[in-house]
XYZ file of C-alpha atoms in Angstrom:
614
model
C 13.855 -12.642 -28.150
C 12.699 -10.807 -25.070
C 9.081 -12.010 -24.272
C 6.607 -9.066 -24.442
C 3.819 -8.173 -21.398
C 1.321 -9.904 -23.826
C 3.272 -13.163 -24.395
C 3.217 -13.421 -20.115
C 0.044 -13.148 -20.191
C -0.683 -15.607 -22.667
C 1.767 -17.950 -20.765
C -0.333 -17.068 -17.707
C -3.662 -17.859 -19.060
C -2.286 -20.949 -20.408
C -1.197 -21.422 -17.003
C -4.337 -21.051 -15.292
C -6.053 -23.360 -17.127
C -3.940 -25.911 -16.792
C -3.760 -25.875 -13.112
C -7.455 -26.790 -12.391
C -6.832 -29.840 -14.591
C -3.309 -31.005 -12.454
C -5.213 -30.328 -9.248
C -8.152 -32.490 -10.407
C -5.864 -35.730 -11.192
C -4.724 -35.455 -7.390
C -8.003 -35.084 -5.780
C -10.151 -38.128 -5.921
C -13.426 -38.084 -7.280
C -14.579 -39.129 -3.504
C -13.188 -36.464 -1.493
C -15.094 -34.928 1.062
C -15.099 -31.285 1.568
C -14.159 -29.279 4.803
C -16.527 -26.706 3.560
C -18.971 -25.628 1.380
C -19.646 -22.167 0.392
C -22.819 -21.563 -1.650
C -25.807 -19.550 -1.548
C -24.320 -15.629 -3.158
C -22.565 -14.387 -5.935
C -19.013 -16.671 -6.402
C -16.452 -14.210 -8.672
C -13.441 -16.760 -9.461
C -11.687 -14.029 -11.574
C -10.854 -16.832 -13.832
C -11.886 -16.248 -17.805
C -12.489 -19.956 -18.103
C -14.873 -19.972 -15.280
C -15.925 -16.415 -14.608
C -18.481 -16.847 -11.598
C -19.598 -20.222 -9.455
C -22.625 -21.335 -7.563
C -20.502 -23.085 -5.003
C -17.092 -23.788 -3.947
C -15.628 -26.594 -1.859
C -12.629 -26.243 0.690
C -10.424 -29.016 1.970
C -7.418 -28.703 3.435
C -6.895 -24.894 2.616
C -7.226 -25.608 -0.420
C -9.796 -25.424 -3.173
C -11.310 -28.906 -3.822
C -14.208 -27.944 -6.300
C -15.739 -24.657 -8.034
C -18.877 -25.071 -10.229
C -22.883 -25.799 -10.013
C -24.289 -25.956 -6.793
C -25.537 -29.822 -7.418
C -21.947 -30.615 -8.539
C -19.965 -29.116 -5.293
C -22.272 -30.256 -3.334
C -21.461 -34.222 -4.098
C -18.303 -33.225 -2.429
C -20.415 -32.957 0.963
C -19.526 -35.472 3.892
C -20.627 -36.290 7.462
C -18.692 -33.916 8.605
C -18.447 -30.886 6.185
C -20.040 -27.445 6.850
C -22.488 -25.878 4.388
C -22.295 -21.795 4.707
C -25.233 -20.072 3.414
C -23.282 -17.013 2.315
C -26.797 -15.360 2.590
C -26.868 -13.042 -0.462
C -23.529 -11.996 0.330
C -20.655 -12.287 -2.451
C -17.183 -14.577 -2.372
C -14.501 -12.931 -4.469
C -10.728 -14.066 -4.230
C -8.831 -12.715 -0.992
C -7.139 -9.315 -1.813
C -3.744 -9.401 -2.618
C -1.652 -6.243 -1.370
C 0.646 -5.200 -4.341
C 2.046 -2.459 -2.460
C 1.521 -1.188 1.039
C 3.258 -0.842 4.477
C 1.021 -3.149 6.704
C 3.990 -2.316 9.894
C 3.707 1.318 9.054
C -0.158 0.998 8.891
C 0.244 0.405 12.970
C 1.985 3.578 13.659
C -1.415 5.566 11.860
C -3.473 3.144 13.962
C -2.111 4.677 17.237
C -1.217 8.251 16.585
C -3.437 11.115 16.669
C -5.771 11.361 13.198
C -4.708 14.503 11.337
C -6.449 13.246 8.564
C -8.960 15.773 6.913
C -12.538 15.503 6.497
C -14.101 12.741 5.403
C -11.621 10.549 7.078
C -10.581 12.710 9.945
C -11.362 16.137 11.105
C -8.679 18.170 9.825
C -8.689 21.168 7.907
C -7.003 23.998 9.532
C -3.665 24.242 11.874
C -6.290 25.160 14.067
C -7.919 22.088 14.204
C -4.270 19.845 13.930
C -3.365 21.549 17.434
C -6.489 20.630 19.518
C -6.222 17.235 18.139
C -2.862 16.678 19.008
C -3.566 18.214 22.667
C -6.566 15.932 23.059
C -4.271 12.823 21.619
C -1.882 13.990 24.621
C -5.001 14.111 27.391
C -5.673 10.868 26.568
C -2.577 9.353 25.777
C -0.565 10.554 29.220
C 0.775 6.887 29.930
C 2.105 6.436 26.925
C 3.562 10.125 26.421
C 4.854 9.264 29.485
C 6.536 6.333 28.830
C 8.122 7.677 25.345
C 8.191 11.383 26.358
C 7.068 12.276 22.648
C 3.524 13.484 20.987
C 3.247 12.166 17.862
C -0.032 12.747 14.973
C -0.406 11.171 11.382
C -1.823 12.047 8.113
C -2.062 16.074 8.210
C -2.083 16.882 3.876
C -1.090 20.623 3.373
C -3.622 20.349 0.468
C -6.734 20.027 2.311
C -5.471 22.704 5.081
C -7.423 25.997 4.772
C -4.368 27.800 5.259
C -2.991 25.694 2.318
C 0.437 25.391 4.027
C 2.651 23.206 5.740
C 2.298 23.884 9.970
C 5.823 25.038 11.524
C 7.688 24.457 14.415
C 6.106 28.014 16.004
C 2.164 26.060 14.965
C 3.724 22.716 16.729
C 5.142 24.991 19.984
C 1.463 25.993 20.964
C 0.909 22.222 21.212
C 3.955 21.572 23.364
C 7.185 23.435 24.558
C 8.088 20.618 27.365
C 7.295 17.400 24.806
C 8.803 16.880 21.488
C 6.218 16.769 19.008
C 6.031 15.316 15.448
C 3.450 15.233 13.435
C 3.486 13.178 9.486
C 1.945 14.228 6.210
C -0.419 12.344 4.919
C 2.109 10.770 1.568
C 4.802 9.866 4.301
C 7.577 11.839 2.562
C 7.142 15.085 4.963
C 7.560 15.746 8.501
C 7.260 18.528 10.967
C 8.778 18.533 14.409
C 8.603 21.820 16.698
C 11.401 23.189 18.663
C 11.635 20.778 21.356
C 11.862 17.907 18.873
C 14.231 19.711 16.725
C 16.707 20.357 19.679
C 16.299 16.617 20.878
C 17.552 15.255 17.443
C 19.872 17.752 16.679
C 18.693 19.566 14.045
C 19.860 23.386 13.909
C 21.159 26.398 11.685
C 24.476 24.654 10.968
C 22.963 21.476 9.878
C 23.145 20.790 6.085
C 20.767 18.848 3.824
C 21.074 15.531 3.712
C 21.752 13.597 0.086
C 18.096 13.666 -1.111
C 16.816 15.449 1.327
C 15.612 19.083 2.348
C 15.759 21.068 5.555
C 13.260 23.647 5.260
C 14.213 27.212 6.749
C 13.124 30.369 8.117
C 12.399 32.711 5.884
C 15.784 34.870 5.487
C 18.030 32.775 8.113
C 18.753 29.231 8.043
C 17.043 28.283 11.330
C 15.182 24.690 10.610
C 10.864 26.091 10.287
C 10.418 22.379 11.719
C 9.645 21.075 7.937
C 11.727 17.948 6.697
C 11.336 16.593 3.493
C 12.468 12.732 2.128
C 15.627 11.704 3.708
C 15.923 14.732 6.207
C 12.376 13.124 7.724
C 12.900 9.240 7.185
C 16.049 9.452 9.326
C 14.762 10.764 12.048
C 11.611 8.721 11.774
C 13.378 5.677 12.002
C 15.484 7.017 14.795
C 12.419 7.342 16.696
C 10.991 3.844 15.882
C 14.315 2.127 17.191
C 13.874 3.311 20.336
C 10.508 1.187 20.829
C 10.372 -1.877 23.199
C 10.329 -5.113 21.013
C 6.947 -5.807 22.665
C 5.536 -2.318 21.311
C 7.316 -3.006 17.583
C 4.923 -6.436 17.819
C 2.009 -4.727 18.783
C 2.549 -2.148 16.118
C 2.686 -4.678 13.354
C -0.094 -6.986 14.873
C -2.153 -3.961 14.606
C -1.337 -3.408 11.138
C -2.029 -7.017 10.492
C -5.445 -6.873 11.783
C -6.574 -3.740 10.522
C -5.548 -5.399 6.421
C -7.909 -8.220 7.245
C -10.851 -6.188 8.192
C -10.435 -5.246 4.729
C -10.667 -8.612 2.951
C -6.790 -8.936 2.712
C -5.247 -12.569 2.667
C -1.572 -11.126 1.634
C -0.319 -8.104 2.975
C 3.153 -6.023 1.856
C 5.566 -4.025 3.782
C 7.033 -2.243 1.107
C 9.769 -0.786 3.046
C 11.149 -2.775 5.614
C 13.891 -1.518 8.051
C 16.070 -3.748 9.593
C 14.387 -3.435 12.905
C 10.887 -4.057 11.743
C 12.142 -6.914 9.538
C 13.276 -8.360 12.678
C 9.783 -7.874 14.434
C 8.288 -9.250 11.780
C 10.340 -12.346 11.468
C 9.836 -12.787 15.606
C 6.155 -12.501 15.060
C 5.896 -15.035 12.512
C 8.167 -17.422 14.542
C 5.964 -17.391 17.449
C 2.963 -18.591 15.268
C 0.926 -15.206 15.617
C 0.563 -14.492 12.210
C -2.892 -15.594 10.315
C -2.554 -14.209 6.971
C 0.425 -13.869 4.197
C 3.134 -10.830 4.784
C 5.601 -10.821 2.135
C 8.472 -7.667 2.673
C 10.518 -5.722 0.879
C 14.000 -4.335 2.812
C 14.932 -0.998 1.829
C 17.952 -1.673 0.183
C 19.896 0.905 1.606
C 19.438 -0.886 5.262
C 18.764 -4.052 4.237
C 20.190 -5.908 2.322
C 22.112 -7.566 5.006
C 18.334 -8.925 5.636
C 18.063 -10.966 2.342
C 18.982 -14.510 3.935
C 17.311 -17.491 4.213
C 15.400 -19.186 4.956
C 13.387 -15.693 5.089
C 14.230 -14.711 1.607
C 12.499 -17.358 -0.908
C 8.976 -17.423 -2.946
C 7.382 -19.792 -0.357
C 6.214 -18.544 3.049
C 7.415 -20.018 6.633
C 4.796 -19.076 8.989
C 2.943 -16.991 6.803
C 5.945 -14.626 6.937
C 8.470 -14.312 3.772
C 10.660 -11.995 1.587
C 10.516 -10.971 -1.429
C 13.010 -8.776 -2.159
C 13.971 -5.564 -2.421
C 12.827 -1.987 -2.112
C 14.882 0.906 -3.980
C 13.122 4.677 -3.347
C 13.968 7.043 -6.189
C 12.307 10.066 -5.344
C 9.297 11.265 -3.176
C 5.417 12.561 -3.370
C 3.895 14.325 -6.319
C 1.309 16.154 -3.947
C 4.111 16.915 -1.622
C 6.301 18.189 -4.313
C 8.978 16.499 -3.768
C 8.347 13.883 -6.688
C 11.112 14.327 -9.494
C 9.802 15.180 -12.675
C 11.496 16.506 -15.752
C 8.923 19.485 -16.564
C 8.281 22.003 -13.155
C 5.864 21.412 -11.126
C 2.636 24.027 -12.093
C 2.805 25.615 -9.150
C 6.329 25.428 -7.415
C 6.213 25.208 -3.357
C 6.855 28.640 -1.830
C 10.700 29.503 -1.697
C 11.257 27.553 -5.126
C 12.235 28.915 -8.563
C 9.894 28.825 -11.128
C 11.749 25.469 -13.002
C 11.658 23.806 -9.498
C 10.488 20.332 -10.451
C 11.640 17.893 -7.756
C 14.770 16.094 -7.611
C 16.209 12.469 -7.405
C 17.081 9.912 -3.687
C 20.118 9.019 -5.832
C 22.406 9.748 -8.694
C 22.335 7.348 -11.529
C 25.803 5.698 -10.972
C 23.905 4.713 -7.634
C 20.671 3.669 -8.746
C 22.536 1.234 -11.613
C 24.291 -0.173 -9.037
C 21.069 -1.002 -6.582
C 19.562 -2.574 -9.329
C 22.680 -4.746 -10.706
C 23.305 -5.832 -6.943
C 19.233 -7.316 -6.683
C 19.837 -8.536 -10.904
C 22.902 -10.287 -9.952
C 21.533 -11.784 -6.633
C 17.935 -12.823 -7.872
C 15.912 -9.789 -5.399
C 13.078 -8.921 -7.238
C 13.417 -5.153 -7.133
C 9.865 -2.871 -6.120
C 11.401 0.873 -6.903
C 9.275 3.539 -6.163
C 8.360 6.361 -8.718
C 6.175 9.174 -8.783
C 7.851 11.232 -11.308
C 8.498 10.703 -14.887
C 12.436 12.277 -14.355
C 12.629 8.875 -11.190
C 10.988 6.496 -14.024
C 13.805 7.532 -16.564
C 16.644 6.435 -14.309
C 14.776 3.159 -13.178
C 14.495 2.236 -17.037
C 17.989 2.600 -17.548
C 19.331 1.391 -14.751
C 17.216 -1.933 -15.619
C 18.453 -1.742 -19.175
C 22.294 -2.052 -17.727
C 21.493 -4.430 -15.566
C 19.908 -6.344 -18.155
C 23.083 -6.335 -20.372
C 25.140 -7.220 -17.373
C 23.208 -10.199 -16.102
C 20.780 -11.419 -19.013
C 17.595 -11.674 -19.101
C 14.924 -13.621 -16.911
C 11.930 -13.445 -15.248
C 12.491 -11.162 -12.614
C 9.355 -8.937 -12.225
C 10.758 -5.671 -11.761
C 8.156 -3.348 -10.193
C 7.010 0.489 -10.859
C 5.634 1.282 -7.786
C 3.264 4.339 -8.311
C 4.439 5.365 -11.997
C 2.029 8.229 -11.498
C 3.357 10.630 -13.905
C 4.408 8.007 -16.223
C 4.489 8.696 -19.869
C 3.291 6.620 -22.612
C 6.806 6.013 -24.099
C 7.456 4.574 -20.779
C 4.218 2.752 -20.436
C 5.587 0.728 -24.165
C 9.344 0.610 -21.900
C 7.519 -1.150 -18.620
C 6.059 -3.644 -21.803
C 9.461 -3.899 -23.156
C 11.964 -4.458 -20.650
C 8.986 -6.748 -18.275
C 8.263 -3.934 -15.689
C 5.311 -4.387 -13.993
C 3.588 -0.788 -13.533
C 1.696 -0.482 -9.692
C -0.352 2.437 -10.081
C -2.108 4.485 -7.564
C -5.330 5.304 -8.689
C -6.551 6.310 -5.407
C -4.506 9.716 -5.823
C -7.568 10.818 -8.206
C -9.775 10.755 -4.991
C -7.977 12.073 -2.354
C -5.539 14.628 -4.281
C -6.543 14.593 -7.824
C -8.334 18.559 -7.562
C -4.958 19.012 -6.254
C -2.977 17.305 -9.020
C -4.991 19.578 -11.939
C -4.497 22.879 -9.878
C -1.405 22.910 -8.410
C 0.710 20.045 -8.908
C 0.607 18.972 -12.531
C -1.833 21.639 -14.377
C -4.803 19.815 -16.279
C -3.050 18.789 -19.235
C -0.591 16.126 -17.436
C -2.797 14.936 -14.210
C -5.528 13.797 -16.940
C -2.975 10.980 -17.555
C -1.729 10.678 -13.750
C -1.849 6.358 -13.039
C -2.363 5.639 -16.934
C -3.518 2.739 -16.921
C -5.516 3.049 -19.775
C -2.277 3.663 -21.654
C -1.593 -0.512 -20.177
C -5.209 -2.002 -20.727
C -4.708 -0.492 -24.278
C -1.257 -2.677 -24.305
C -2.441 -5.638 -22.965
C -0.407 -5.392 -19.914
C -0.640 -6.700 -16.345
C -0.761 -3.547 -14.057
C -1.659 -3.776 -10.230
C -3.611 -1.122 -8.288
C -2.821 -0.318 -4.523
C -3.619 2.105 -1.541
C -0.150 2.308 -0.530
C -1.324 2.016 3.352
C -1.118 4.120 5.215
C -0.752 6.619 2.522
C -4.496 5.408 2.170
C -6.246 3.404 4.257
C -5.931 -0.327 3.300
C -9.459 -0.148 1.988
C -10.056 -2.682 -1.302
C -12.812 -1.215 -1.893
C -11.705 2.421 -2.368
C -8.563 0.741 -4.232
C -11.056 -0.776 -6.858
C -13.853 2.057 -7.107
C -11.117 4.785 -7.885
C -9.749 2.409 -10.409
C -12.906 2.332 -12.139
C -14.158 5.954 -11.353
C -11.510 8.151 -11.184
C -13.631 10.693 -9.584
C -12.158 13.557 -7.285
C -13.012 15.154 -4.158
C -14.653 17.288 -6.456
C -17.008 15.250 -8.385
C -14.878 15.577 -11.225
C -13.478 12.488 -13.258
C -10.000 12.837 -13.887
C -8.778 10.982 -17.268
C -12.009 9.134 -18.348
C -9.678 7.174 -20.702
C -8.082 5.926 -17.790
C -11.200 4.277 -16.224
C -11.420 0.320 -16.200
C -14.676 -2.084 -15.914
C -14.621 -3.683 -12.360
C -13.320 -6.878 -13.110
C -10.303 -5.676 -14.666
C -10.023 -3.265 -11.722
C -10.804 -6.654 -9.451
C -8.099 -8.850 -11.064
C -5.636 -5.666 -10.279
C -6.466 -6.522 -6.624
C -6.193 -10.094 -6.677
C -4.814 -12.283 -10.094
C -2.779 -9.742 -11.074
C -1.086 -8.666 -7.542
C -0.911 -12.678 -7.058
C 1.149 -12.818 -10.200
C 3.201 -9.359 -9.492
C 4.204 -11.722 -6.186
C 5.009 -14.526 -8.069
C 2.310 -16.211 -6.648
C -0.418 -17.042 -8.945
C 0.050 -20.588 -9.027
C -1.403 -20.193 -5.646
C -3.530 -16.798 -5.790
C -6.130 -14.279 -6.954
C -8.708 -16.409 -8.280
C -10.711 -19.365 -7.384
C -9.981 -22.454 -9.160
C -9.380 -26.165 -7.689
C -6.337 -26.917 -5.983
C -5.260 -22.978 -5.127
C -5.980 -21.684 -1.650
C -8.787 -20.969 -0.004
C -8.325 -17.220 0.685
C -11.851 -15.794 -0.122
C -13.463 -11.897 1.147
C -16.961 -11.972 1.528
C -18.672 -8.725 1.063
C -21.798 -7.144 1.164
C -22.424 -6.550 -2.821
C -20.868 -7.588 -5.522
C -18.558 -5.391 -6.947
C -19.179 -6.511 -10.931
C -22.887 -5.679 -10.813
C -23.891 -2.695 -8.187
C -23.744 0.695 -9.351
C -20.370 1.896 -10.145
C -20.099 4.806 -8.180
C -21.246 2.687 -4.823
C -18.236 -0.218 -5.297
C -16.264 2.543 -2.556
C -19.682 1.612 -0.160
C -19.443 -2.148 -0.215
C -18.274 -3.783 3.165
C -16.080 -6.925 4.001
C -17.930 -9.146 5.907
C -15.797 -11.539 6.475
C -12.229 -12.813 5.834
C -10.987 -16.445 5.210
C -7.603 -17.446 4.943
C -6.983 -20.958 3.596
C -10.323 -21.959 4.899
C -10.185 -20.539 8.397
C -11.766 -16.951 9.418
C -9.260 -14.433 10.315
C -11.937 -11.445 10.096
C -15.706 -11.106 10.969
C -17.348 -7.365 11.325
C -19.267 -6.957 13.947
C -20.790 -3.583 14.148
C -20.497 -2.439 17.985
C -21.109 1.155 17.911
C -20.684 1.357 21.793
C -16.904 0.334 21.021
C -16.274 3.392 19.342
C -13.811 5.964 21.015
C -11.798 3.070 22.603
C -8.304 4.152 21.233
C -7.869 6.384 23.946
C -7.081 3.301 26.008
C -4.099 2.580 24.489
C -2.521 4.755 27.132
C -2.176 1.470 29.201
C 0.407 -0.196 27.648
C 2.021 -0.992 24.456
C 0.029 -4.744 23.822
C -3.579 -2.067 23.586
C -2.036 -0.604 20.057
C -3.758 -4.389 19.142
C -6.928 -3.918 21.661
C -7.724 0.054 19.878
C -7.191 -1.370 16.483
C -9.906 -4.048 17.103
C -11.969 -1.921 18.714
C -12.072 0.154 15.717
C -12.488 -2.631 13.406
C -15.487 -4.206 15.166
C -16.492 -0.869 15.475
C -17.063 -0.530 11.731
C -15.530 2.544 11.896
C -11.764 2.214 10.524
C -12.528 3.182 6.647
C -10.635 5.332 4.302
C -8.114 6.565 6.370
C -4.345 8.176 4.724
C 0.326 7.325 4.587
C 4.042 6.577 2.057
C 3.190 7.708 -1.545
């Protein structure tokens, strides 16, 4: 009989309190601790023990969780007491879907973002911040010959358009210049860029991609959509030194831990960043947990060991495999089977996205990663990209049996509830994106979905009411990697607007917590190890400034990390510097500042909700 969502969960409840027990028998009663946390709020995330007075730490490892008096027998000659001061422990966040190497390239380009995390809201606006990124920025335009800006969202543009080449041509006519939307899925390059990488009249779409044209000829406007932009993207990102590829991913690193993350994701690793990665991790460098995810179509000549296994080697693993189906609900490129409610300009009025791959590919992705053991992350935004997953996992299933394999829905925003109960059938474990309801979820009602499907956009209601595991994410740098933000929008659901989209959709903070932590952990196959704090897991612990269960709801998105520990060492502390602010421009230097700007900004206290993939 195929075990049900609520049968895993029973068998991972069971689990958890078991494993207290088994780590108990190994410690002995005598141990002394390395440290001793007490003194604030302690949220273990664990039903059997829902909140501490103290924890020990030996090893990296949890030694003892409980009354203060009781830890503290664990104290020896040598064992550090922290007064956590007020402050509140919760389990180190655990990234169920995000592109920490991609989170570098935001951290160095020019901030297109709009208001509140940037200063973006008109073309206008875009252009002088790309020309001041360029002032500032000549060594390293220099070096690379290209401009390049991140995280400009049509949506929040007052001319409520994409910019063209002709917008990007007042920046630069010498440099190439390319700027990113904010979901990751869109592109814009002007002319210079557009001659460099060959892109002209005769040039055809790409399989899953889109070209987008002058009105009434078929000269490129400078727009590319999904595969016509990820191509050339990539192109671009070969062409770094190794040393700059490092500095781009240490950067990403370090920006995750400012937010109170102990395991990071690359969701969609290339070959070449894989490579970085693996490099990085070799030469010790790497403090916290990256698990990645090769995009299949590149690499799957990656998935070797001793890289590709459930334990890490130098904090550095993967874990299998990432399979893109279609693209980005508020760029309109998501594929749905009902049109968008407002199709993009040029489009017919039943214009409702369309697919990365036919189905006869997408079955045979997923029976490659069934047959081999990948756990498979596939990413979809629209209910038409959710169909063919489900079926492709249903043939795969008859072709290889079943087992646990912890297929992923990443994003599932537009799922349905018939394939809510499939995810709970077939073992699909739904990621959901909750932080769309801030940043585009005005957008969603009014233009994107109408009001009667973006009520129900990240349903995970639909899987509380199902007593499924679900995991919530930012989807860096989509979003900034900001926990925080990750859990308040899963408990608020409140727009830009003030408005709440889907109030049946809204969770209590600790469910929205163990979305973060125990259940990412256990999406990772790692909650043996991870997501709450009980004896003999590790000791990966944020601290923050409030506690997220008890302050008012609607402030969770204002709580700060404090600190960051990583089996019992700190890998984060914030310092607020404000004189430290503005040093990005430095980066012009060389390619090992990326690292310097990014903790700059950190210290700084200023990197917060930025935006990237969706």
């Amino acid at each position: 009989m195929k075990p049900t969502t609520r049968s895993m969960v029973c068998a991972l409840l069971t689990l958890i309190a078991a494993t207290p027990v088994a780590a108990r028998n190994q410690l002995a009663a005598n141990t002394p601790a390395d440290a001793i946390y007490t003194g604030g709020d302690i949220v273990t995330v664990n039903e059997f023990q829902p909140q501490a007075e103290a924890i020990a730490v030996k090893d990296g490892r949890i030694l003892a969780v409980g009354y203060r008096d009781e830890v503290m027998k664990r104290k020896g000659a040598k064992t550090r007491v922290v007064d956590l001061g007020g402050n509140t422990l919760v389990p180190g966040f655990v990234d169920p879907h995000g592109h920490v190497f991609q989170s570098g390239i935001q951290a160095v380009s020019a901030n297109l973002l709009p208001r509140p995390d940037g200063g973006v809201n008109d073309i206008a606006e875009l252009q002088a911040a790309l020309k001041s990124w360029a002032k500032q920025n000549e060594k390293l335009t220099g070096r690379y010959g290209w401009i390049v800006g991140f995280g400009y969202d049509d949506a929040q543009l007052k001319e409520q358009r994409h910019p063209t080449r002709d917008d990007l041509d007042q920046v630069s006519t010498e440099l190439p210049v390319v700027i990113v939307h904010q979901s990751g899925h869109l592109g814009v390059m002007n002319s210079k860029a557009l001659e460099i990488v060959g892109l002209n009249a005769g040039t055809k779409n790409p399989p899953g991609g889109v070209i987008r044209r002058k009105e009434g000829s078929q000269e490129p406007d400078g727009v590319l959509e999904e595969n016509a932009f990820f191509g050339q993207l990539f192109g671009l990102m070969s062409k770094l030194s190794p040393d700059a590829n490092k500095a781009l991913f240490a950067a990403g690193v370090n920006l995750y831990k400012s937010f109170g993350y102990t395991t990071a994701q690359e969701g969609k690793g290339s070959l070449d960043s894989v490579a970085t990665m693996e490099a990085v991790a070799k030469s010790g460098k790497l403090d916290i947990d990256v698990v990645a995810y090769p995009d299949i179509t590149v690499g799957a000549d990656a998935m070797k060991a001793p890289w590709l296994s459930r334990t890490y080697s130098h904090h550095f693993r993967l874990g299998g495999i990432k399979l893109t189906l279609d693209g980005s609900p508020q760029g309109k490129t998501a594929w749905l089977t009902q049109p968008y409610y407002k199709v993009p300009a040029g489009q017919k009025p039943d214009y409702h996205g369309y697919s990365a791959f036919s189905d006869e590919q997408v079955n045979g992705f997923v029976a490659q990663a069934f047959k081999n053991g990948w756990q498979v992350l596939a990413h979809v935004n629209g209910d038409a990209a959710i169909d063919q997953y489900l079926k492709a996992v249903r043939a795969a299933e008859k072709l290889y049996g079943m087992a646990d394999r912890r297929p992923v829905a990443i994003h599932a925003q537009t799922a349905r509830l018939d394939q809510v109960e499939a995810f709970k059938e077939l073992g699909i474990i739904p990621s959901f994106f909750p932080m769309h309801t801030f940043y585009w979820g005005d957008w969603h009602r009014d233009s994107v979905l109408g009001p009667e499907r973006a009520v129900n956009i990240s349903p995970t209601g639909w899987a509380i009411e199902r007593g499924m595991i679900f995991t919530s994410h930012h989807d860096a740098p989509v979003a900034m990697p900001d926990s925080m933000r990750v859990i308040s929008a899963t408990v608020n659901r409140v727009t830009r607007s003030g408005r709440v989209l889907g109030p049946e959709h809204r969770t209590t903070p600790l469910v929205a917590l163990k979305a973060h932590t125990l259940w990412s952990a256990y999406q990772h196959f790692e909650e043996k190890l991870k997501g709450s704090l009980e004896v003999g897991k590790l000791a990966d612990f944020a601290v923050l400034d409030g506690n997220p269960l008890t302050v008012d709801p609607m402030k969770i998105a204002d709580i700060k990390v404090i600190e960051t520990i990583k089996e019992g060492k700190t890998v984060y502390r914030r310092e607020v510097a404000p004189a430290e602010v503005g040093t990005k421009a430095s980066c012009a230097e060389s390619d090992a500042c990326f690292l310097v700007a990014s903790r700059a900004l950190g210290r700084a206290g200023v990197i917060h909700a930025h935006d990237h993939e969706e």
